[in-house]
mmCIF file of C-alpha atoms in Angstrom:
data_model
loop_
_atom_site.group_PDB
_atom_site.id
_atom_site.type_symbol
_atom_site.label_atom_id
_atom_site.label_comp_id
_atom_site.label_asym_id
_atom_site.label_seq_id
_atom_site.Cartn_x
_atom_site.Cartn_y
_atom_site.Cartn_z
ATOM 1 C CA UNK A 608 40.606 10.476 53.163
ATOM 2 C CA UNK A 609 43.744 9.868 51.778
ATOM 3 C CA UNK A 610 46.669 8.345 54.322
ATOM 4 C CA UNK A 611 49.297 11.240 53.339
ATOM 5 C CA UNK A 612 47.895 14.348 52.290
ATOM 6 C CA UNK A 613 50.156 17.093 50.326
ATOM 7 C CA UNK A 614 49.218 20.337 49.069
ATOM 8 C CA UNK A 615 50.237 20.123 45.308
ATOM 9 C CA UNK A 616 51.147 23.659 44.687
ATOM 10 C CA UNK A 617 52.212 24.790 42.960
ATOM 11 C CA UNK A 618 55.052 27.028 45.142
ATOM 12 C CA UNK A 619 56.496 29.721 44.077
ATOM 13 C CA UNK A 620 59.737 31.538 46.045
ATOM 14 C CA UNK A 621 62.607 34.105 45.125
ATOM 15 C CA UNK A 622 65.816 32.966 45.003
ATOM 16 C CA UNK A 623 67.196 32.930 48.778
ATOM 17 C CA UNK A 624 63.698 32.388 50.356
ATOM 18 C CA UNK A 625 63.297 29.639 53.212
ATOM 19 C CA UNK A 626 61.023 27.682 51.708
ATOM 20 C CA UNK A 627 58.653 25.113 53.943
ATOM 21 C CA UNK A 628 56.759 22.024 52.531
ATOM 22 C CA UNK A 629 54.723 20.127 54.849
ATOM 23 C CA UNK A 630 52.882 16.779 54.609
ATOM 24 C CA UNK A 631 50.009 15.539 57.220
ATOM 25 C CA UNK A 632 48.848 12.169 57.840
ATOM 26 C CA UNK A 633 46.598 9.893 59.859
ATOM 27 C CA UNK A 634 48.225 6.449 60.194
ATOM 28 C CA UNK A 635 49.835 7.116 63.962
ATOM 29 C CA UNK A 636 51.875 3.756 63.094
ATOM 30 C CA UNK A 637 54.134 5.614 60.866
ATOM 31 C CA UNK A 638 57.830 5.637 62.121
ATOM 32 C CA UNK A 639 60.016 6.043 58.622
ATOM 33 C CA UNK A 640 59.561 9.275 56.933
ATOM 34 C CA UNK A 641 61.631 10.345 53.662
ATOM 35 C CA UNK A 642 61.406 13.415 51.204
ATOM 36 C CA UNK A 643 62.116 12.719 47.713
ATOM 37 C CA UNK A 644 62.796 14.967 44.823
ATOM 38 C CA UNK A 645 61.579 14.876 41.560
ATOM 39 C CA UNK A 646 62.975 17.113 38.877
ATOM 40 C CA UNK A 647 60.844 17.320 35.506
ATOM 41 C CA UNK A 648 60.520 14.536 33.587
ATOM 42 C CA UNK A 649 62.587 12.683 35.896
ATOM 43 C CA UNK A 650 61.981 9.749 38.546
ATOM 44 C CA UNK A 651 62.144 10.946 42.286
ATOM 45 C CA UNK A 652 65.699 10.592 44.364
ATOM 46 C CA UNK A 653 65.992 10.023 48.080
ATOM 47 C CA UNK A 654 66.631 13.520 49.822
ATOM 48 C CA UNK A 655 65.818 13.140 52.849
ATOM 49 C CA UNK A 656 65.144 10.508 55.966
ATOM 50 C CA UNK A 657 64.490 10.381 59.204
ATOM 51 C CA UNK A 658 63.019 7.858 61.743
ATOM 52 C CA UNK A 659 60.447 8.428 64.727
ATOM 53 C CA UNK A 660 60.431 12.112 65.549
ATOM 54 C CA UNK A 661 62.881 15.291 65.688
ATOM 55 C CA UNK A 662 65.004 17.259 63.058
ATOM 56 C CA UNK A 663 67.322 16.664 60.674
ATOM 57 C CA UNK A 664 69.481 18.490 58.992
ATOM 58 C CA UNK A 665 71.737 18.022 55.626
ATOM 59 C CA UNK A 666 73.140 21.188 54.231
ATOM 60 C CA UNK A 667 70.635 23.347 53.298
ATOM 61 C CA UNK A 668 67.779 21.323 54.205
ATOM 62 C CA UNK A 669 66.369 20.233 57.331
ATOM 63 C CA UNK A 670 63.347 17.590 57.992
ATOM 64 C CA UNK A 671 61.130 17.751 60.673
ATOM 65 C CA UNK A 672 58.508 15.188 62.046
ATOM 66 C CA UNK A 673 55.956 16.167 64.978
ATOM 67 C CA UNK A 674 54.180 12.552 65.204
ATOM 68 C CA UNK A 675 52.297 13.777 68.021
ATOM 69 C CA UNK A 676 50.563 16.000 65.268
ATOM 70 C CA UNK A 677 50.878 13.932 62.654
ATOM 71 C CA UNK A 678 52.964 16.507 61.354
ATOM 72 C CA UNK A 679 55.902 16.352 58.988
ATOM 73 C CA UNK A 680 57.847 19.446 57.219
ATOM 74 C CA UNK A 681 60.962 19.712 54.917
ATOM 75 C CA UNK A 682 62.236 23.200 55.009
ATOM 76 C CA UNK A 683 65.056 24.687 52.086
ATOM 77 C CA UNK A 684 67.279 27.749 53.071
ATOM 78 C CA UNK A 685 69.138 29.970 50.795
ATOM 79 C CA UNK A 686 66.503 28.522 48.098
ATOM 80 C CA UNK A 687 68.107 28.257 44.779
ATOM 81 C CA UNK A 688 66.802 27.687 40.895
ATOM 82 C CA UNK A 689 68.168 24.235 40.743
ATOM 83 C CA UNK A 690 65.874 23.560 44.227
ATOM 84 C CA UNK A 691 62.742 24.173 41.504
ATOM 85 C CA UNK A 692 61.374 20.245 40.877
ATOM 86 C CA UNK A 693 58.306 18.639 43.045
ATOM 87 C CA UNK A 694 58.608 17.268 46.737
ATOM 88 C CA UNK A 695 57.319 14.459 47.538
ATOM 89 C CA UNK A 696 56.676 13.206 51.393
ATOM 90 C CA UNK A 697 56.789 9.585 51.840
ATOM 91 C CA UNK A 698 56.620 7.589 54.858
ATOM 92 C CA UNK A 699 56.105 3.549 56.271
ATOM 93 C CA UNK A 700 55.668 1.882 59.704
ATOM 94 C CA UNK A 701 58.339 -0.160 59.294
ATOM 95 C CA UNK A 702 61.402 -1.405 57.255
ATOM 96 C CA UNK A 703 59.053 -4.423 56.144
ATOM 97 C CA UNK A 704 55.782 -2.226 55.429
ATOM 98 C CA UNK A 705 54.548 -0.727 51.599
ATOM 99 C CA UNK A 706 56.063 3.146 51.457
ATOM 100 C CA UNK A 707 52.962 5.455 50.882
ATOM 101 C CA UNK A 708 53.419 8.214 49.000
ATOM 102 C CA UNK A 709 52.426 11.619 48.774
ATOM 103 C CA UNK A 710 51.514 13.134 46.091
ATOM 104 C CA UNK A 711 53.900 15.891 45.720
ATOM 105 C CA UNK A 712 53.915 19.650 45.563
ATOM 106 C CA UNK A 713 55.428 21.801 43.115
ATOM 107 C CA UNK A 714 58.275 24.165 44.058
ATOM 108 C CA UNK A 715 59.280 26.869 41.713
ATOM 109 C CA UNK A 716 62.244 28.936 42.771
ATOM 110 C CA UNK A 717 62.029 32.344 41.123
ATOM 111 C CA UNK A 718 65.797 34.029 39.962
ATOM 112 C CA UNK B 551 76.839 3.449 37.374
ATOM 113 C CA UNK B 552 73.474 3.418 35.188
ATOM 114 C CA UNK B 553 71.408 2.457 39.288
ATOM 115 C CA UNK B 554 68.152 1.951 37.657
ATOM 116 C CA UNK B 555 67.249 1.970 33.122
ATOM 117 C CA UNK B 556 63.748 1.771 31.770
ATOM 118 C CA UNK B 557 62.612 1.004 28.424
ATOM 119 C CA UNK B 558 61.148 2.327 26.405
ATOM 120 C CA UNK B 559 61.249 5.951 27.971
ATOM 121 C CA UNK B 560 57.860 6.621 25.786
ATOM 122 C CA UNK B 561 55.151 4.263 24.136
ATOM 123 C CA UNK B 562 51.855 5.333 22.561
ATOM 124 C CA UNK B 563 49.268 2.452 22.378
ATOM 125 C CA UNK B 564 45.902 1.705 21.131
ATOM 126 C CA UNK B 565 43.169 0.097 22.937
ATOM 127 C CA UNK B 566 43.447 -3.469 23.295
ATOM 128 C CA UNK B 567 47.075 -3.349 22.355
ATOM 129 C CA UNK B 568 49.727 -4.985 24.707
ATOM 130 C CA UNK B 569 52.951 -4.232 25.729
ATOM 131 C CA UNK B 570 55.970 -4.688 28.231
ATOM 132 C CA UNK B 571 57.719 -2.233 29.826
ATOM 133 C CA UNK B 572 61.106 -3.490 31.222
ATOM 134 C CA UNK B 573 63.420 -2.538 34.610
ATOM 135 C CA UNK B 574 67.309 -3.850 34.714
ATOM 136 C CA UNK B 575 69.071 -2.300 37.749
ATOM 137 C CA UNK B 576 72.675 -3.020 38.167
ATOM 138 C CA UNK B 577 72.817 -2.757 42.177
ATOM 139 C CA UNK B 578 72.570 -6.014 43.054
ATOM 140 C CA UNK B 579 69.348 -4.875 44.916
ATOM 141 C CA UNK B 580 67.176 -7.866 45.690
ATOM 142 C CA UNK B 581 63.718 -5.931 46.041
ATOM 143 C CA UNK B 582 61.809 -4.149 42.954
ATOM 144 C CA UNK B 583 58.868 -2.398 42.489
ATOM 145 C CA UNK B 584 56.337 -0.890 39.623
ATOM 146 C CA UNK B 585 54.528 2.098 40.463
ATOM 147 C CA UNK B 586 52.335 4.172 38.419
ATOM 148 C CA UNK B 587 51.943 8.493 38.890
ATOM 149 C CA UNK B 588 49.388 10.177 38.090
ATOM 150 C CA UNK B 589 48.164 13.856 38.722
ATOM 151 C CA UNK B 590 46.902 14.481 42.385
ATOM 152 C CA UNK B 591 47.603 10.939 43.251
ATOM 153 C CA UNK B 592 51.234 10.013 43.996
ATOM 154 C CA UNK B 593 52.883 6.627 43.829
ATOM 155 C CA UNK B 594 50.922 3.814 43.446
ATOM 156 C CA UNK B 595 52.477 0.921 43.859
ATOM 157 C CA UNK B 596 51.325 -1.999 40.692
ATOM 158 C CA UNK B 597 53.301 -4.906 41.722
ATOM 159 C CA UNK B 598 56.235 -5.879 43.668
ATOM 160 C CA UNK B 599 59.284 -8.529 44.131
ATOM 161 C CA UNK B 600 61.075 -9.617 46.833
ATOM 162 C CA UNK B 601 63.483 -11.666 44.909
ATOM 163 C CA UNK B 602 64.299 -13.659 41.604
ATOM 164 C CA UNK B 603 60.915 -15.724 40.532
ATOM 165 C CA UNK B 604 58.971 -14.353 43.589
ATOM 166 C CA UNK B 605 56.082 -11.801 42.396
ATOM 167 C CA UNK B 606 53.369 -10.036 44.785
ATOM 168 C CA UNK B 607 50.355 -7.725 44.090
ATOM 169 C CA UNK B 608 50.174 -4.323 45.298
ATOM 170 C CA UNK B 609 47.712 -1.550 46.046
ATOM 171 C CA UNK B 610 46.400 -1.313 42.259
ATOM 172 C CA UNK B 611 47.251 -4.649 40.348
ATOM 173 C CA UNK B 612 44.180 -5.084 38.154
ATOM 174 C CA UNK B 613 45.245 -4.909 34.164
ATOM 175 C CA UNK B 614 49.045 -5.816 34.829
ATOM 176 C CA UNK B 615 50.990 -8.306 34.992
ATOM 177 C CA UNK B 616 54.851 -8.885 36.315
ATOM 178 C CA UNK B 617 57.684 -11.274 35.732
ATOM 179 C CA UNK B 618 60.969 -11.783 37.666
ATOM 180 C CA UNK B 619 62.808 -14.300 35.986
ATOM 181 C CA UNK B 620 66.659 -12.771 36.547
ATOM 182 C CA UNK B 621 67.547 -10.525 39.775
ATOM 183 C CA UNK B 622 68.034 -7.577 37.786
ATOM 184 C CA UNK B 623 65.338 -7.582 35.614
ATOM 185 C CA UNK B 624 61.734 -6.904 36.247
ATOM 186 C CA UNK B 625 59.188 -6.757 33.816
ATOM 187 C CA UNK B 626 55.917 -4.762 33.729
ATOM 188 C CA UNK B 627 53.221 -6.341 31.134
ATOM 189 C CA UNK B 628 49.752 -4.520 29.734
ATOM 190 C CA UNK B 629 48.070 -7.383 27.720
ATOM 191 C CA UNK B 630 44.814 -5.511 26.969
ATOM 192 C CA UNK B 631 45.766 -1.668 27.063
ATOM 193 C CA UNK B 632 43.400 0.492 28.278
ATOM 194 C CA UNK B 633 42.985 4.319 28.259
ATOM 195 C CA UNK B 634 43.114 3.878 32.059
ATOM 196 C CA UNK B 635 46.132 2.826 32.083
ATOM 197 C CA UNK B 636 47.481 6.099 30.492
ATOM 198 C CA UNK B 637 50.254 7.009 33.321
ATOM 199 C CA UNK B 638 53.757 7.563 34.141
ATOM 200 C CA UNK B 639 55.257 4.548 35.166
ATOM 201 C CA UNK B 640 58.422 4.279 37.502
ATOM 202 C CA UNK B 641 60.676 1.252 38.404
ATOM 203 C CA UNK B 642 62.460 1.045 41.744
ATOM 204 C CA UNK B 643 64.816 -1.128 43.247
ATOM 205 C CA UNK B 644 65.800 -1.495 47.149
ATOM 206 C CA UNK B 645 68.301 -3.427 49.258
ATOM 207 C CA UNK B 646 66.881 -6.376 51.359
ATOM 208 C CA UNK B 647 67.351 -5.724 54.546
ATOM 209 C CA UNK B 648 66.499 -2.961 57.510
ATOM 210 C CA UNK B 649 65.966 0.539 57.258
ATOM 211 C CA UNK B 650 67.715 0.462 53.520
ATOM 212 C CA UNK B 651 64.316 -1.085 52.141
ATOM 213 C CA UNK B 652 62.887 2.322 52.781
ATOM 214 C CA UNK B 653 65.341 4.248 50.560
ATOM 215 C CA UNK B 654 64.191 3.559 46.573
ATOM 216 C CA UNK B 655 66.297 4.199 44.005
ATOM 217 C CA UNK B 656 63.910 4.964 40.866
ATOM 218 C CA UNK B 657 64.508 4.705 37.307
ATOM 219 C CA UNK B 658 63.503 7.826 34.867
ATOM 220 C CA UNK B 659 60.043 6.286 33.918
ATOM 221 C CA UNK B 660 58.125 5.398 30.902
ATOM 222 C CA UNK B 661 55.585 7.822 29.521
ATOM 223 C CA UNK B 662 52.439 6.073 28.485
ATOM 224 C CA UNK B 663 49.080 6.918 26.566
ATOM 225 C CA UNK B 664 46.624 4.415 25.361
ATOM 226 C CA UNK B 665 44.380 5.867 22.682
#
């Protein structure tokens, strides 16, 4: 069993949807958590990060981590064409541990 | 502010062939990292560097090789190619210290196939 799992997609929304990508995990010692953002062709760009659990919000976006489920989400109001790329979850222990990665899901936002 | 360049952006190799694939960042960043994505499995990280002339294995090191001879460079070596090794591969830098370490700033990859 993989230590972050992701569903891969891919998703497709309209244009103005909410959309919500989740990632699960197992490793209870996780504490950073960070949503990147990977456009075609592309490398991924920090969009998102939190520490330990609770929302937060930038914009449009908001990430949310539920450790005691193991539980994290990214969710995307107003959705737009430019949101279209792949998500992926990422998240470490600690600021000295490896970053694990998921391995991304595929969001297509529809005009 | 070009953060983090790769080259070449594509290579096409033959079996047995070798190769280096280079990483300059112009952040001053002291950490850097190769990773390799592949469908269905994310970011795997190849090798690592915590600083100039310090190197470190990560979670899938076999075939590669890695050099850190200036703080802005980091090199990524293949010196038998294999159709394994046919990937995307990403560069990443990071500051040193704290919570920053967390936040990787990638370059736009190198597209690889060994034939």
């Amino acid at each position: 069993q993989k230590e972050v799992e992701q569903d891969p997609g891919p998703l497709s929304v309209p244009e103005g949807a909410i959309v919500s990508l989740n990632c699960t995990y197992s490793n209870s010692a996780f504490q950073y958590f960070m949503w990147y953002r990977q456009y075609s062709r592309k490398g991924p760009e920090l969009l998102m990060y939190t520490y330990s659990s609770g929302n937060k919000e930038d914009g449009r976006f908001t990430a949310q981590v539920d450790k005691s489920s193991k539980y994290i989400s990214l969710f995307i109001r107003d959705s737009q064409p430019s949101d279209s790329a792949t998500y992926l979850c990422a998240m470490s222990e600690s600021s000295a541990s490896k970053i694990i990665f998921g391995s991304g899901t595929r969001l297509s936002i529809r005009p | 502010n070009a953060g983090v360049t790769q080259t070449p952006k594509f290579r096409v190799l033959k079996t047995g062939q070798s190769m280096t694939l280079l990483c300059a960042q112009d952040m001053n960043h002291e950490y850097m990292y190769w990773y390799r994505q592949d469908p269905g499995m994310g970011l795997r990280l190849i090798h690592y560097s915590v600083g100039e002339g310090t190197t470190a294995k990560g979670e899938v090191p076999d075939g590669y090789n890695v050099s850190r001879l200036k703080k802005q460079n980091f090199l990524l070596g293949l010196e038998s190619a294999a159709p394994s090794q046919t990937s995307v591969y990403f560069c990443a830098s990071t500051e040193a210290g704290g919570w920053a370490k967390n936040i990787q700033y990638f370059g736009a990859g190198t597209r690889l196939s060994v034939l």
